[in-house]
């Protein structure tokens, strides 16, 4: 399977990104490295990681191996990683980015995202969720605009080609757009048929910001037959019609509603299956079925950060 099967999406700064990416959250212990190696062989040219995932090293080793083998050149692959919440103070941003580049073994990343709009107190590089005496996460009140200005400098320094955000709501995004020198190219958000995010996708489209979709398959649980949009007979009937799996139907739906999905898998067969979604199109009737699962229910609520003034989920979108 060649990389040419998947189309590319244009970013607002002239760069482009493949219309699907490999998600790597919770992929550890060598699984992430094996998954990335296989994904590149299959044709993926878009890999998503984060400092918080603690697997940047695995992604980096896989990418370097495939470059050494001549399968890809560095310019062929789009690597996204993210600034974690304890590095939001402007003076820590460049340090955090350089640490990430060291983890990856790369000179630059293609996209550096602010992982969340809220921030934590810095208690050390590895204290991802610093807690106080009561066991509550220690929030700080750094303004994400100040963090963003420090991220803009990373582009000038050549440490990242592009910058973007993750988990920003409509108000936060609008405020950022009114106060930035460099526009975010992406907003990475939880998105699947149960949380289809159409209002936020529309806002991002209006401002020429690509939406990347994490948890696109809603974290399937075969034992519980959840989420229903993967296991329901109505979606299975659509899958049968196209000779695809229900997961492929969901990923295709997410592409057609205007997102770039980031399915996470370390299973070689599923990595291939998730990529093989560019040879069919859904009908309006198929879309109506998938739209019917939209309850607005989130999987990722980050309730330990709910007291932050920058917690993004207090409003509808």
Coordinates of C-alpha atoms in Angstrom, one line a residue:
X1 CA 0.0 0.0 0.0
X2 CA 1.5 3.3 -1.0
X3 CA 1.4 6.7 0.7
X4 CA -0.2 8.1 -2.4
X5 CA -3.6 6.4 -1.5
X6 CA -4.2 8.9 1.3
X7 CA -4.8 12.5 0.3
X8 CA -3.2 15.5 1.9
X9 CA -4.8 18.5 3.6
X10 CA -3.4 22.0 3.2
X11 CA -2.5 24.0 6.3
X12 CA -2.9 27.7 6.5
X13 CA 0.8 28.3 6.4
X14 CA 1.3 26.5 3.1
X15 CA 2.5 23.2 4.6
X16 CA 0.4 20.1 4.2
X17 CA -0.5 17.1 6.3
X18 CA -1.8 13.6 5.4
X19 CA -5.5 13.2 6.0
X20 CA -5.0 10.5 8.6
X21 CA -2.4 10.1 11.3
X22 CA -1.2 7.5 13.7
X23 CA -2.2 8.2 17.3
X24 CA 0.2 6.9 20.0
X25 CA -1.4 7.8 23.4
X26 CA -0.9 4.9 25.9
X27 CA 1.4 3.1 23.4
X28 CA 4.5 2.2 25.5
X29 CA 7.1 -0.5 26.2
X30 CA 8.2 -0.9 22.6
X31 CA 4.6 -1.0 21.2
X32 CA 4.8 2.6 20.0
X33 CA 8.1 2.0 18.2
X34 CA 6.7 -1.1 16.5
X35 CA 3.5 0.6 15.6
X36 CA 5.3 3.6 14.1
X37 CA 7.6 1.4 12.1
X38 CA 4.7 -0.6 10.7
X39 CA 2.6 2.5 10.1
X40 CA 5.4 4.1 8.0
X41 CA 5.7 0.9 5.9
X42 CA 1.9 0.9 5.4
X43 CA 2.0 4.5 4.1
X44 CA 1.3 6.7 7.1
X45 CA 3.2 10.0 6.8
X46 CA 1.6 11.7 9.8
X47 CA 2.5 10.6 13.4
X48 CA 1.1 12.2 16.6
X49 CA 2.8 12.1 19.9
X50 CA 3.2 14.3 23.0
X51 CA 5.6 14.9 25.9
X52 CA 2.8 13.7 28.2
X53 CA 2.7 10.3 26.4
X54 CA 6.3 9.6 27.4
X55 CA 6.9 7.8 24.1
X56 CA 8.5 10.5 22.0
X57 CA 11.7 8.5 22.1
X58 CA 10.0 5.4 20.6
X59 CA 8.5 7.5 17.8
X60 CA 11.9 9.2 17.1
X61 CA 13.7 5.8 16.9
X62 CA 11.2 4.4 14.4
X63 CA 11.3 7.5 12.2
X64 CA 15.1 7.5 12.3
X65 CA 15.2 3.8 11.4
X66 CA 12.9 4.3 8.4
X67 CA 15.0 7.3 7.2
X68 CA 18.2 5.1 7.5
X69 CA 16.5 2.4 5.5
X70 CA 15.6 4.9 2.8
X71 CA 11.9 4.3 3.2
X72 CA 11.3 8.0 3.8
X73 CA 13.2 11.2 4.0
X74 CA 12.7 13.6 6.9
X75 CA 10.7 15.9 4.7
X76 CA 8.2 13.2 3.9
X77 CA 6.9 12.7 7.4
X78 CA 4.8 15.1 9.5
X79 CA 5.5 14.8 13.2
X80 CA 3.2 16.4 15.8
X81 CA 4.0 16.7 19.5
X82 CA 2.8 18.8 22.3
X83 CA 3.8 21.2 25.1
X84 CA 2.6 19.8 28.5
X85 CA 0.9 21.9 31.1
X86 CA 3.8 22.4 33.6
X87 CA 5.8 24.2 30.9
X88 CA 3.4 27.1 30.1
X89 CA 5.5 29.8 31.7
X90 CA 7.0 31.6 28.7
X91 CA 10.6 31.1 29.9
X92 CA 10.0 27.3 30.0
X93 CA 8.5 26.9 26.5
X94 CA 11.8 26.8 24.5
X95 CA 13.4 24.5 27.1
X96 CA 10.4 22.1 26.9
X97 CA 10.5 22.1 23.1
X98 CA 14.3 21.4 23.0
X99 CA 13.8 18.6 25.5
X100 CA 11.1 17.1 23.2
X101 CA 13.5 17.3 20.2
X102 CA 16.1 15.6 22.2
X103 CA 13.6 12.8 23.0
X104 CA 12.7 12.5 19.4
X105 CA 16.3 12.8 18.1
X106 CA 15.2 15.3 15.6
X107 CA 16.3 18.9 14.7
X108 CA 12.7 20.1 14.3
X109 CA 9.1 19.0 14.5
X110 CA 6.5 19.8 11.9
X111 CA 3.9 20.9 14.5
X112 CA 4.1 21.8 18.2
X113 CA 0.7 22.0 19.9
X114 CA -0.3 23.6 23.2
X115 CA -1.8 20.4 24.7
X116 CA -4.3 22.2 26.9
X117 CA -5.3 25.8 27.4
X118 CA -4.7 25.6 31.2
X119 CA -1.5 25.2 33.1
X120 CA 0.1 23.5 36.1
X121 CA 2.7 24.5 38.6
X122 CA 6.2 23.4 37.6
X123 CA 7.5 20.8 40.1
X124 CA 10.1 19.2 37.8
X125 CA 10.2 17.9 34.2
X126 CA 8.6 14.6 35.1
X127 CA 5.9 15.8 37.5
X128 CA 3.2 15.7 34.8
X129 CA 0.3 16.0 37.3
X130 CA 1.8 17.9 40.3
X131 CA -0.4 17.6 43.4
X132 CA -0.8 19.5 46.6
X133 CA -1.2 18.1 50.2
X134 CA -4.8 17.3 49.5
X135 CA -4.0 15.3 46.4
X136 CA -5.4 18.0 44.1
X137 CA -3.6 19.0 40.9
X138 CA -1.7 22.2 41.4
X139 CA -3.0 24.6 38.8
X140 CA -1.3 27.8 37.8
X141 CA -2.8 30.8 36.1
X142 CA -0.5 31.4 33.2
X143 CA -2.4 33.1 30.3
X144 CA -2.3 30.8 27.2
X145 CA -1.7 34.0 25.2
X146 CA 1.7 34.4 27.0
X147 CA 2.5 30.8 26.3
X148 CA 1.5 31.2 22.7
X149 CA 3.8 34.2 22.2
X150 CA 6.7 32.0 23.5
X151 CA 5.6 29.3 21.0
X152 CA 5.7 31.8 18.1
X153 CA 9.4 32.2 18.9
X154 CA 10.0 28.5 18.4
X155 CA 9.0 28.9 14.7
X156 CA 11.4 31.8 14.3
X157 CA 14.2 29.6 15.9
X158 CA 13.4 26.8 13.5
X159 CA 12.6 24.3 16.3
X160 CA 9.1 23.7 14.8
X161 CA 7.7 24.4 11.3
X162 CA 4.2 25.2 12.7
X163 CA 2.4 25.7 15.9
X164 CA -1.2 24.9 17.0
X165 CA -3.5 24.2 19.9
X166 CA -5.4 21.2 21.3
X167 CA -8.6 21.2 23.4
X168 CA -9.3 24.9 22.8
X169 CA -13.0 25.8 22.8
X170 CA -14.6 28.4 20.5
X171 CA -14.0 31.4 22.9
X172 CA -10.4 30.5 23.6
X173 CA -9.7 30.0 19.9
X174 CA -11.4 33.3 19.0
X175 CA -9.4 35.2 21.7
X176 CA -6.1 33.6 20.5
X177 CA -6.8 34.5 16.9
X178 CA -7.4 38.1 17.9
X179 CA -4.0 38.3 19.7
X180 CA -1.5 36.2 17.7
X181 CA 1.2 36.9 15.2
X182 CA 1.2 33.4 13.9
X183 CA -2.1 31.7 13.5
X184 CA -2.5 28.1 14.8
X185 CA -2.6 25.7 11.9
X186 CA -4.5 22.9 13.9
X187 CA -6.9 22.5 16.8
X188 CA -6.7 18.9 18.0
X189 CA -9.9 17.8 19.8
X190 CA -11.8 14.8 20.9
X191 CA -14.1 13.9 18.0
X192 CA -16.2 10.8 17.1
X193 CA -19.8 10.2 16.2
X194 CA -20.9 10.6 19.8
X195 CA -19.2 14.0 20.0
X196 CA -19.1 15.1 16.4
X197 CA -18.0 18.7 17.2
X198 CA -19.7 20.1 14.1
X199 CA -20.0 23.7 15.5
X200 CA -16.3 23.8 16.5
X201 CA -15.3 22.3 13.1
X202 CA -17.3 25.0 11.4
X203 CA -15.6 27.7 13.4
X204 CA -12.1 26.3 12.6
X205 CA -13.0 26.0 8.9
X206 CA -14.0 29.6 8.9
X207 CA -10.5 30.5 10.2
X208 CA -8.7 28.0 8.0
X209 CA -7.6 25.9 10.9
X210 CA -7.4 22.1 10.4
X211 CA -9.2 20.0 13.0
X212 CA -7.4 16.8 14.1
X213 CA -9.6 14.2 15.8
X214 CA -8.3 12.2 18.8
X215 CA -10.2 9.2 20.2
X216 CA -11.9 9.0 16.8
X217 CA -13.2 5.4 17.5
X218 CA -14.4 6.3 21.0
X219 CA -12.0 3.8 22.7
X220 CA -13.8 0.6 21.7
X221 CA -14.5 -2.0 24.4
X222 CA -15.5 -5.3 22.8
X223 CA -16.6 -6.8 26.1
X224 CA -19.1 -4.1 26.7
X225 CA -19.9 -3.6 23.0
X226 CA -19.2 0.1 23.5
X227 CA -19.4 2.6 21.9
X228 CA -22.6 1.8 20.1
X229 CA -21.4 3.6 16.9
X230 CA -18.8 0.8 16.5
X231 CA -21.0 -2.2 17.5
X232 CA -24.5 -1.2 16.4
X233 CA -26.2 -3.2 13.7
X234 CA -27.0 0.0 11.7
X235 CA -23.3 0.8 11.3
X236 CA -22.5 -2.8 10.6
X237 CA -25.0 -2.7 7.7
X238 CA -23.2 0.3 6.3
X239 CA -19.9 -1.5 6.7
X240 CA -21.2 -4.6 5.0
X241 CA -22.4 -2.4 2.0
X242 CA -18.9 -1.1 1.4
X243 CA -17.1 -4.3 2.5
X244 CA -15.4 -2.4 5.3
X245 CA -15.2 -2.6 9.1
X246 CA -17.4 -0.4 11.3
X247 CA -14.1 1.4 12.4
X248 CA -13.3 2.2 8.8
X249 CA -16.9 3.6 8.3
X250 CA -16.4 5.9 11.4
X251 CA -13.0 7.1 10.2
X252 CA -14.3 7.9 6.8
X253 CA -17.2 9.8 8.3
X254 CA -14.8 11.9 10.4
X255 CA -12.8 12.7 7.2
X256 CA -16.0 13.7 5.4
X257 CA -17.2 16.0 8.1
X258 CA -13.9 17.9 7.9
X259 CA -11.4 16.4 10.4
X260 CA -8.1 14.5 10.2
X261 CA -8.6 11.4 12.4
X262 CA -5.8 10.1 14.6
X263 CA -6.7 6.4 15.3
X264 CA -4.4 4.8 17.9
X265 CA -3.4 1.2 17.5
X266 CA -0.5 -1.0 18.0
X267 CA -2.1 -4.0 16.2
X268 CA -0.5 -4.3 12.7
X269 CA -3.7 -5.5 11.0
X270 CA -5.7 -2.6 12.5
X271 CA -3.0 0.0 11.6
X272 CA -3.4 -1.2 8.0
X273 CA -7.2 -1.3 8.2
X274 CA -7.4 2.3 9.6
X275 CA -5.4 3.6 6.7
X276 CA -7.5 1.8 4.1
X277 CA -10.3 4.3 3.9
X278 CA -9.6 6.3 0.8
X279 CA -11.3 4.1 -1.8
X280 CA -15.0 4.8 -1.0
X281 CA -17.4 7.6 0.0
X282 CA -20.4 7.6 2.3
X283 CA -23.9 8.8 1.2
X284 CA -26.1 11.4 2.9
X285 CA -28.1 8.5 4.3
X286 CA -25.0 7.0 5.8
X287 CA -24.1 10.4 7.4
X288 CA -27.6 10.6 8.9
X289 CA -27.1 7.3 10.6
X290 CA -23.7 8.3 12.0
X291 CA -25.0 11.8 13.0
X292 CA -27.7 10.1 15.1
X293 CA -25.1 8.9 17.7
X294 CA -24.2 12.5 18.6
X295 CA -24.9 12.9 22.3
X296 CA -22.2 15.4 23.1
X297 CA -20.8 13.1 25.8
X298 CA -17.0 13.3 26.3
X299 CA -14.6 10.5 27.1
X300 CA -11.8 12.9 28.1
X301 CA -13.1 15.3 30.7
X302 CA -9.9 16.2 32.7
X303 CA -12.0 16.9 35.7
X304 CA -8.9 17.3 37.9
X305 CA -8.4 20.6 36.1
X306 CA -12.0 21.8 36.2
X307 CA -11.2 24.6 38.7
X308 CA -8.9 26.3 36.2
X309 CA -10.2 29.6 34.7
X310 CA -9.0 28.1 31.4
X311 CA -10.8 24.8 31.7
X312 CA -12.3 24.4 28.2
X313 CA -15.4 22.3 28.7
X314 CA -17.6 24.7 30.7
X315 CA -19.3 25.8 27.4
X316 CA -21.0 23.9 24.7
X317 CA -18.1 24.1 22.2

